[in-house]
């Protein structure tokens, strides 16, 4: 086995490194992710990831969409990541910001995801962190 500088995640039966790039929008693509809502959303997403043992390697919150790059273990299904991040953020944001109750839900059920390899992970991080991307 060759030496590598990567920090692999280990479970009882697997060793590996998994990343998923996820994007989702507010219901009806309303530009509501601004100001205090944007700040609080970032806090919530980081809290959920930390509790679950995931690492948010990159996050970008534009007024009308969210990008995250999540490092996770092999025993986590992608739909579980989406459910955890979107579910808690929707519940808490709608409790804390009553103006969001005007939407029938904060997030639609859909989302985009793409799994990444080592090279594409770096490119996706650069894309998400590019100050010219989004608003």
PDB file of C-alpha atoms in Angstrom:
ATOM      1  CA  UNK A   1       0.000   0.000   0.000  1.00  0.00           C
ATOM      2  CA  UNK A   2       1.442   3.396  -0.897  1.00  0.00           C
ATOM      3  CA  UNK A   3       1.763   6.202   1.591  1.00  0.00           C
ATOM      4  CA  UNK A   4      -0.644   9.087   1.325  1.00  0.00           C
ATOM      5  CA  UNK A   5      -1.205  12.316   3.205  1.00  0.00           C
ATOM      6  CA  UNK A   6      -4.987  11.919   3.251  1.00  0.00           C
ATOM      7  CA  UNK A   7      -6.777  11.368   6.527  1.00  0.00           C
ATOM      8  CA  UNK A   8      -9.064   8.445   5.873  1.00  0.00           C
ATOM      9  CA  UNK A   9     -12.149   7.832   7.972  1.00  0.00           C
ATOM     10  CA  UNK A  10     -12.344   4.445   9.616  1.00  0.00           C
ATOM     11  CA  UNK A  11     -15.348   2.425  10.664  1.00  0.00           C
ATOM     12  CA  UNK A  12     -15.445  -1.134  11.975  1.00  0.00           C
ATOM     13  CA  UNK A  13     -15.507  -2.537   8.435  1.00  0.00           C
ATOM     14  CA  UNK A  14     -14.309   0.200   6.092  1.00  0.00           C
ATOM     15  CA  UNK A  15     -11.564   2.724   5.487  1.00  0.00           C
ATOM     16  CA  UNK A  16     -12.079   5.536   3.029  1.00  0.00           C
ATOM     17  CA  UNK A  17     -12.790   9.139   2.266  1.00  0.00           C
ATOM     18  CA  UNK A  18     -16.196  10.264   1.013  1.00  0.00           C
ATOM     19  CA  UNK A  19     -17.250  13.743  -0.076  1.00  0.00           C
ATOM     20  CA  UNK A  20     -20.552  14.940  -1.422  1.00  0.00           C
ATOM     21  CA  UNK A  21     -21.281  18.325  -3.003  1.00  0.00           C
ATOM     22  CA  UNK A  22     -24.894  19.319  -2.331  1.00  0.00           C
ATOM     23  CA  UNK A  23     -26.963  22.234  -3.573  1.00  0.00           C
ATOM     24  CA  UNK A  24     -30.516  23.158  -2.663  1.00  0.00           C
ATOM     25  CA  UNK A  25     -32.791  26.169  -2.988  1.00  0.00           C
ATOM     26  CA  UNK A  26     -35.496  27.783  -0.874  1.00  0.00           C
ATOM     27  CA  UNK A  27     -39.050  26.985  -1.927  1.00  0.00           C
ATOM     28  CA  UNK A  28     -39.929  28.831  -5.156  1.00  0.00           C
ATOM     29  CA  UNK A  29     -36.278  29.976  -5.242  1.00  0.00           C
ATOM     30  CA  UNK A  30     -37.176  32.959  -3.089  1.00  0.00           C
ATOM     31  CA  UNK A  31     -34.095  35.051  -2.175  1.00  0.00           C
ATOM     32  CA  UNK A  32     -34.664  34.787   1.594  1.00  0.00           C
ATOM     33  CA  UNK A  33     -31.214  33.605   2.712  1.00  0.00           C
ATOM     34  CA  UNK A  34     -29.860  37.020   3.657  1.00  0.00           C
ATOM     35  CA  UNK A  35     -28.754  38.907   6.768  1.00  0.00           C
ATOM     36  CA  UNK A  36     -29.448  37.182  10.081  1.00  0.00           C
ATOM     37  CA  UNK A  37     -31.121  34.235   8.318  1.00  0.00           C
ATOM     38  CA  UNK A  38     -27.941  33.562   6.323  1.00  0.00           C
ATOM     39  CA  UNK A  39     -25.763  33.759   9.441  1.00  0.00           C
ATOM     40  CA  UNK A  40     -28.073  31.500  11.447  1.00  0.00           C
ATOM     41  CA  UNK A  41     -28.319  28.975   8.601  1.00  0.00           C
ATOM     42  CA  UNK A  42     -24.524  28.691   8.543  1.00  0.00           C
ATOM     43  CA  UNK A  43     -24.482  28.086  12.302  1.00  0.00           C
ATOM     44  CA  UNK A  44     -27.185  25.416  12.079  1.00  0.00           C
ATOM     45  CA  UNK A  45     -25.503  23.566   9.211  1.00  0.00           C
ATOM     46  CA  UNK A  46     -22.184  23.546  11.078  1.00  0.00           C
ATOM     47  CA  UNK A  47     -23.868  22.331  14.288  1.00  0.00           C
ATOM     48  CA  UNK A  48     -25.618  19.461  12.511  1.00  0.00           C
ATOM     49  CA  UNK A  49     -22.435  18.409  10.712  1.00  0.00           C
ATOM     50  CA  UNK A  50     -20.436  18.510  13.940  1.00  0.00           C
ATOM     51  CA  UNK A  51     -23.016  16.453  15.845  1.00  0.00           C
ATOM     52  CA  UNK A  52     -23.092  13.839  13.085  1.00  0.00           C
ATOM     53  CA  UNK A  53     -19.309  13.611  12.794  1.00  0.00           C
ATOM     54  CA  UNK A  54     -19.254  15.159   9.329  1.00  0.00           C
ATOM     55  CA  UNK A  55     -16.947  17.933   8.190  1.00  0.00           C
ATOM     56  CA  UNK A  56     -18.294  20.873   6.199  1.00  0.00           C
ATOM     57  CA  UNK A  57     -15.258  21.513   4.009  1.00  0.00           C
ATOM     58  CA  UNK A  58     -16.924  24.396   2.169  1.00  0.00           C
ATOM     59  CA  UNK A  59     -20.203  26.267   2.496  1.00  0.00           C
ATOM     60  CA  UNK A  60     -21.706  29.073   0.468  1.00  0.00           C
ATOM     61  CA  UNK A  61     -25.089  30.613   1.200  1.00  0.00           C
ATOM     62  CA  UNK A  62     -26.450  32.836  -1.562  1.00  0.00           C
ATOM     63  CA  UNK A  63     -29.834  34.551  -1.241  1.00  0.00           C
ATOM     64  CA  UNK A  64     -31.507  31.851  -3.358  1.00  0.00           C
ATOM     65  CA  UNK A  65     -29.383  28.703  -2.939  1.00  0.00           C
ATOM     66  CA  UNK A  66     -27.003  26.810  -0.665  1.00  0.00           C
ATOM     67  CA  UNK A  67     -23.805  24.906  -1.573  1.00  0.00           C
ATOM     68  CA  UNK A  68     -22.088  22.567   0.870  1.00  0.00           C
ATOM     69  CA  UNK A  69     -19.199  20.168   0.488  1.00  0.00           C
ATOM     70  CA  UNK A  70     -19.490  17.491   3.160  1.00  0.00           C
ATOM     71  CA  UNK A  71     -16.907  14.923   4.171  1.00  0.00           C
ATOM     72  CA  UNK A  72     -18.608  11.907   5.736  1.00  0.00           C
ATOM     73  CA  UNK A  73     -18.030   8.266   6.564  1.00  0.00           C
ATOM     74  CA  UNK A  74     -18.979   5.432   4.263  1.00  0.00           C
ATOM     75  CA  UNK A  75     -21.861   4.295   6.453  1.00  0.00           C
ATOM     76  CA  UNK A  76     -23.884   7.463   5.822  1.00  0.00           C
ATOM     77  CA  UNK A  77     -26.310   7.638   2.911  1.00  0.00           C
ATOM     78  CA  UNK A  78     -26.471  10.892   0.984  1.00  0.00           C
ATOM     79  CA  UNK A  79     -30.202  11.246   1.584  1.00  0.00           C
ATOM     80  CA  UNK A  80     -29.496  11.130   5.344  1.00  0.00           C
ATOM     81  CA  UNK A  81     -27.151  14.107   4.988  1.00  0.00           C
ATOM     82  CA  UNK A  82     -29.751  16.084   3.039  1.00  0.00           C
ATOM     83  CA  UNK A  83     -32.490  15.179   5.503  1.00  0.00           C
ATOM     84  CA  UNK A  84     -30.409  16.193   8.530  1.00  0.00           C
ATOM     85  CA  UNK A  85     -29.156  19.496   7.100  1.00  0.00           C
ATOM     86  CA  UNK A  86     -32.394  20.599   5.458  1.00  0.00           C
ATOM     87  CA  UNK A  87     -34.710  19.244   8.162  1.00  0.00           C
ATOM     88  CA  UNK A  88     -33.207  20.917  11.185  1.00  0.00           C
ATOM     89  CA  UNK A  89     -32.414  24.157   9.380  1.00  0.00           C
ATOM     90  CA  UNK A  90     -35.986  24.446   8.116  1.00  0.00           C
ATOM     91  CA  UNK A  91     -37.519  23.799  11.525  1.00  0.00           C
ATOM     92  CA  UNK A  92     -35.245  26.170  13.438  1.00  0.00           C
ATOM     93  CA  UNK A  93     -35.203  28.981  10.880  1.00  0.00           C
ATOM     94  CA  UNK A  94     -39.000  28.967  10.589  1.00  0.00           C
ATOM     95  CA  UNK A  95     -39.288  29.083  14.413  1.00  0.00           C
ATOM     96  CA  UNK A  96     -36.789  31.916  14.744  1.00  0.00           C
ATOM     97  CA  UNK A  97     -37.788  33.983  11.686  1.00  0.00           C
ATOM     98  CA  UNK A  98     -41.604  34.198  11.351  1.00  0.00           C
ATOM     99  CA  UNK A  99     -41.339  35.855   7.914  1.00  0.00           C
ATOM    100  CA  UNK A 100     -40.281  32.450   6.566  1.00  0.00           C
ATOM    101  CA  UNK A 101     -43.710  31.063   7.486  1.00  0.00           C
ATOM    102  CA  UNK A 102     -45.093  32.837   4.401  1.00  0.00           C
ATOM    103  CA  UNK A 103     -43.559  30.031   2.332  1.00  0.00           C
ATOM    104  CA  UNK A 104     -45.414  26.695   2.444  1.00  0.00           C
ATOM    105  CA  UNK A 105     -42.044  25.145   3.431  1.00  0.00           C
ATOM    106  CA  UNK A 106     -38.540  26.553   3.539  1.00  0.00           C
ATOM    107  CA  UNK A 107     -36.981  23.909   1.284  1.00  0.00           C
ATOM    108  CA  UNK A 108     -38.518  21.850  -1.504  1.00  0.00           C
ATOM    109  CA  UNK A 109     -37.951  18.108  -1.236  1.00  0.00           C
ATOM    110  CA  UNK A 110     -35.411  18.124  -4.076  1.00  0.00           C
ATOM    111  CA  UNK A 111     -31.671  18.769  -3.992  1.00  0.00           C
ATOM    112  CA  UNK A 112     -28.632  18.291  -6.221  1.00  0.00           C
ATOM    113  CA  UNK A 113     -25.711  16.114  -5.207  1.00  0.00           C
ATOM    114  CA  UNK A 114     -22.485  14.903  -6.745  1.00  0.00           C
ATOM    115  CA  UNK A 115     -19.926  12.648  -5.143  1.00  0.00           C
ATOM    116  CA  UNK A 116     -16.362  13.769  -5.584  1.00  0.00           C
ATOM    117  CA  UNK A 117     -12.894  12.309  -5.933  1.00  0.00           C
ATOM    118  CA  UNK A 118      -9.706  13.908  -4.655  1.00  0.00           C
ATOM    119  CA  UNK A 119      -9.131  16.173  -7.663  1.00  0.00           C
ATOM    120  CA  UNK A 120     -12.718  17.271  -8.128  1.00  0.00           C
ATOM    121  CA  UNK A 121     -13.075  17.925  -4.376  1.00  0.00           C
ATOM    122  CA  UNK A 122     -10.384  20.605  -4.572  1.00  0.00           C
ATOM    123  CA  UNK A 123     -12.041  22.140  -7.635  1.00  0.00           C
ATOM    124  CA  UNK A 124     -15.453  22.178  -5.966  1.00  0.00           C
ATOM    125  CA  UNK A 125     -14.005  23.787  -2.836  1.00  0.00           C
ATOM    126  CA  UNK A 126     -12.414  26.483  -5.000  1.00  0.00           C
ATOM    127  CA  UNK A 127     -15.708  27.009  -6.834  1.00  0.00           C
ATOM    128  CA  UNK A 128     -17.766  27.317  -3.647  1.00  0.00           C
ATOM    129  CA  UNK A 129     -15.192  29.581  -1.989  1.00  0.00           C
ATOM    130  CA  UNK A 130     -14.754  31.840  -5.046  1.00  0.00           C
ATOM    131  CA  UNK A 131     -15.924  35.310  -3.975  1.00  0.00           C
ATOM    132  CA  UNK A 132     -17.283  35.917  -7.485  1.00  0.00           C
ATOM    133  CA  UNK A 133     -19.648  32.933  -7.228  1.00  0.00           C
ATOM    134  CA  UNK A 134     -23.175  33.654  -6.057  1.00  0.00           C
ATOM    135  CA  UNK A 135     -24.156  36.856  -4.337  1.00  0.00           C
TER     136      UNK A 135
END
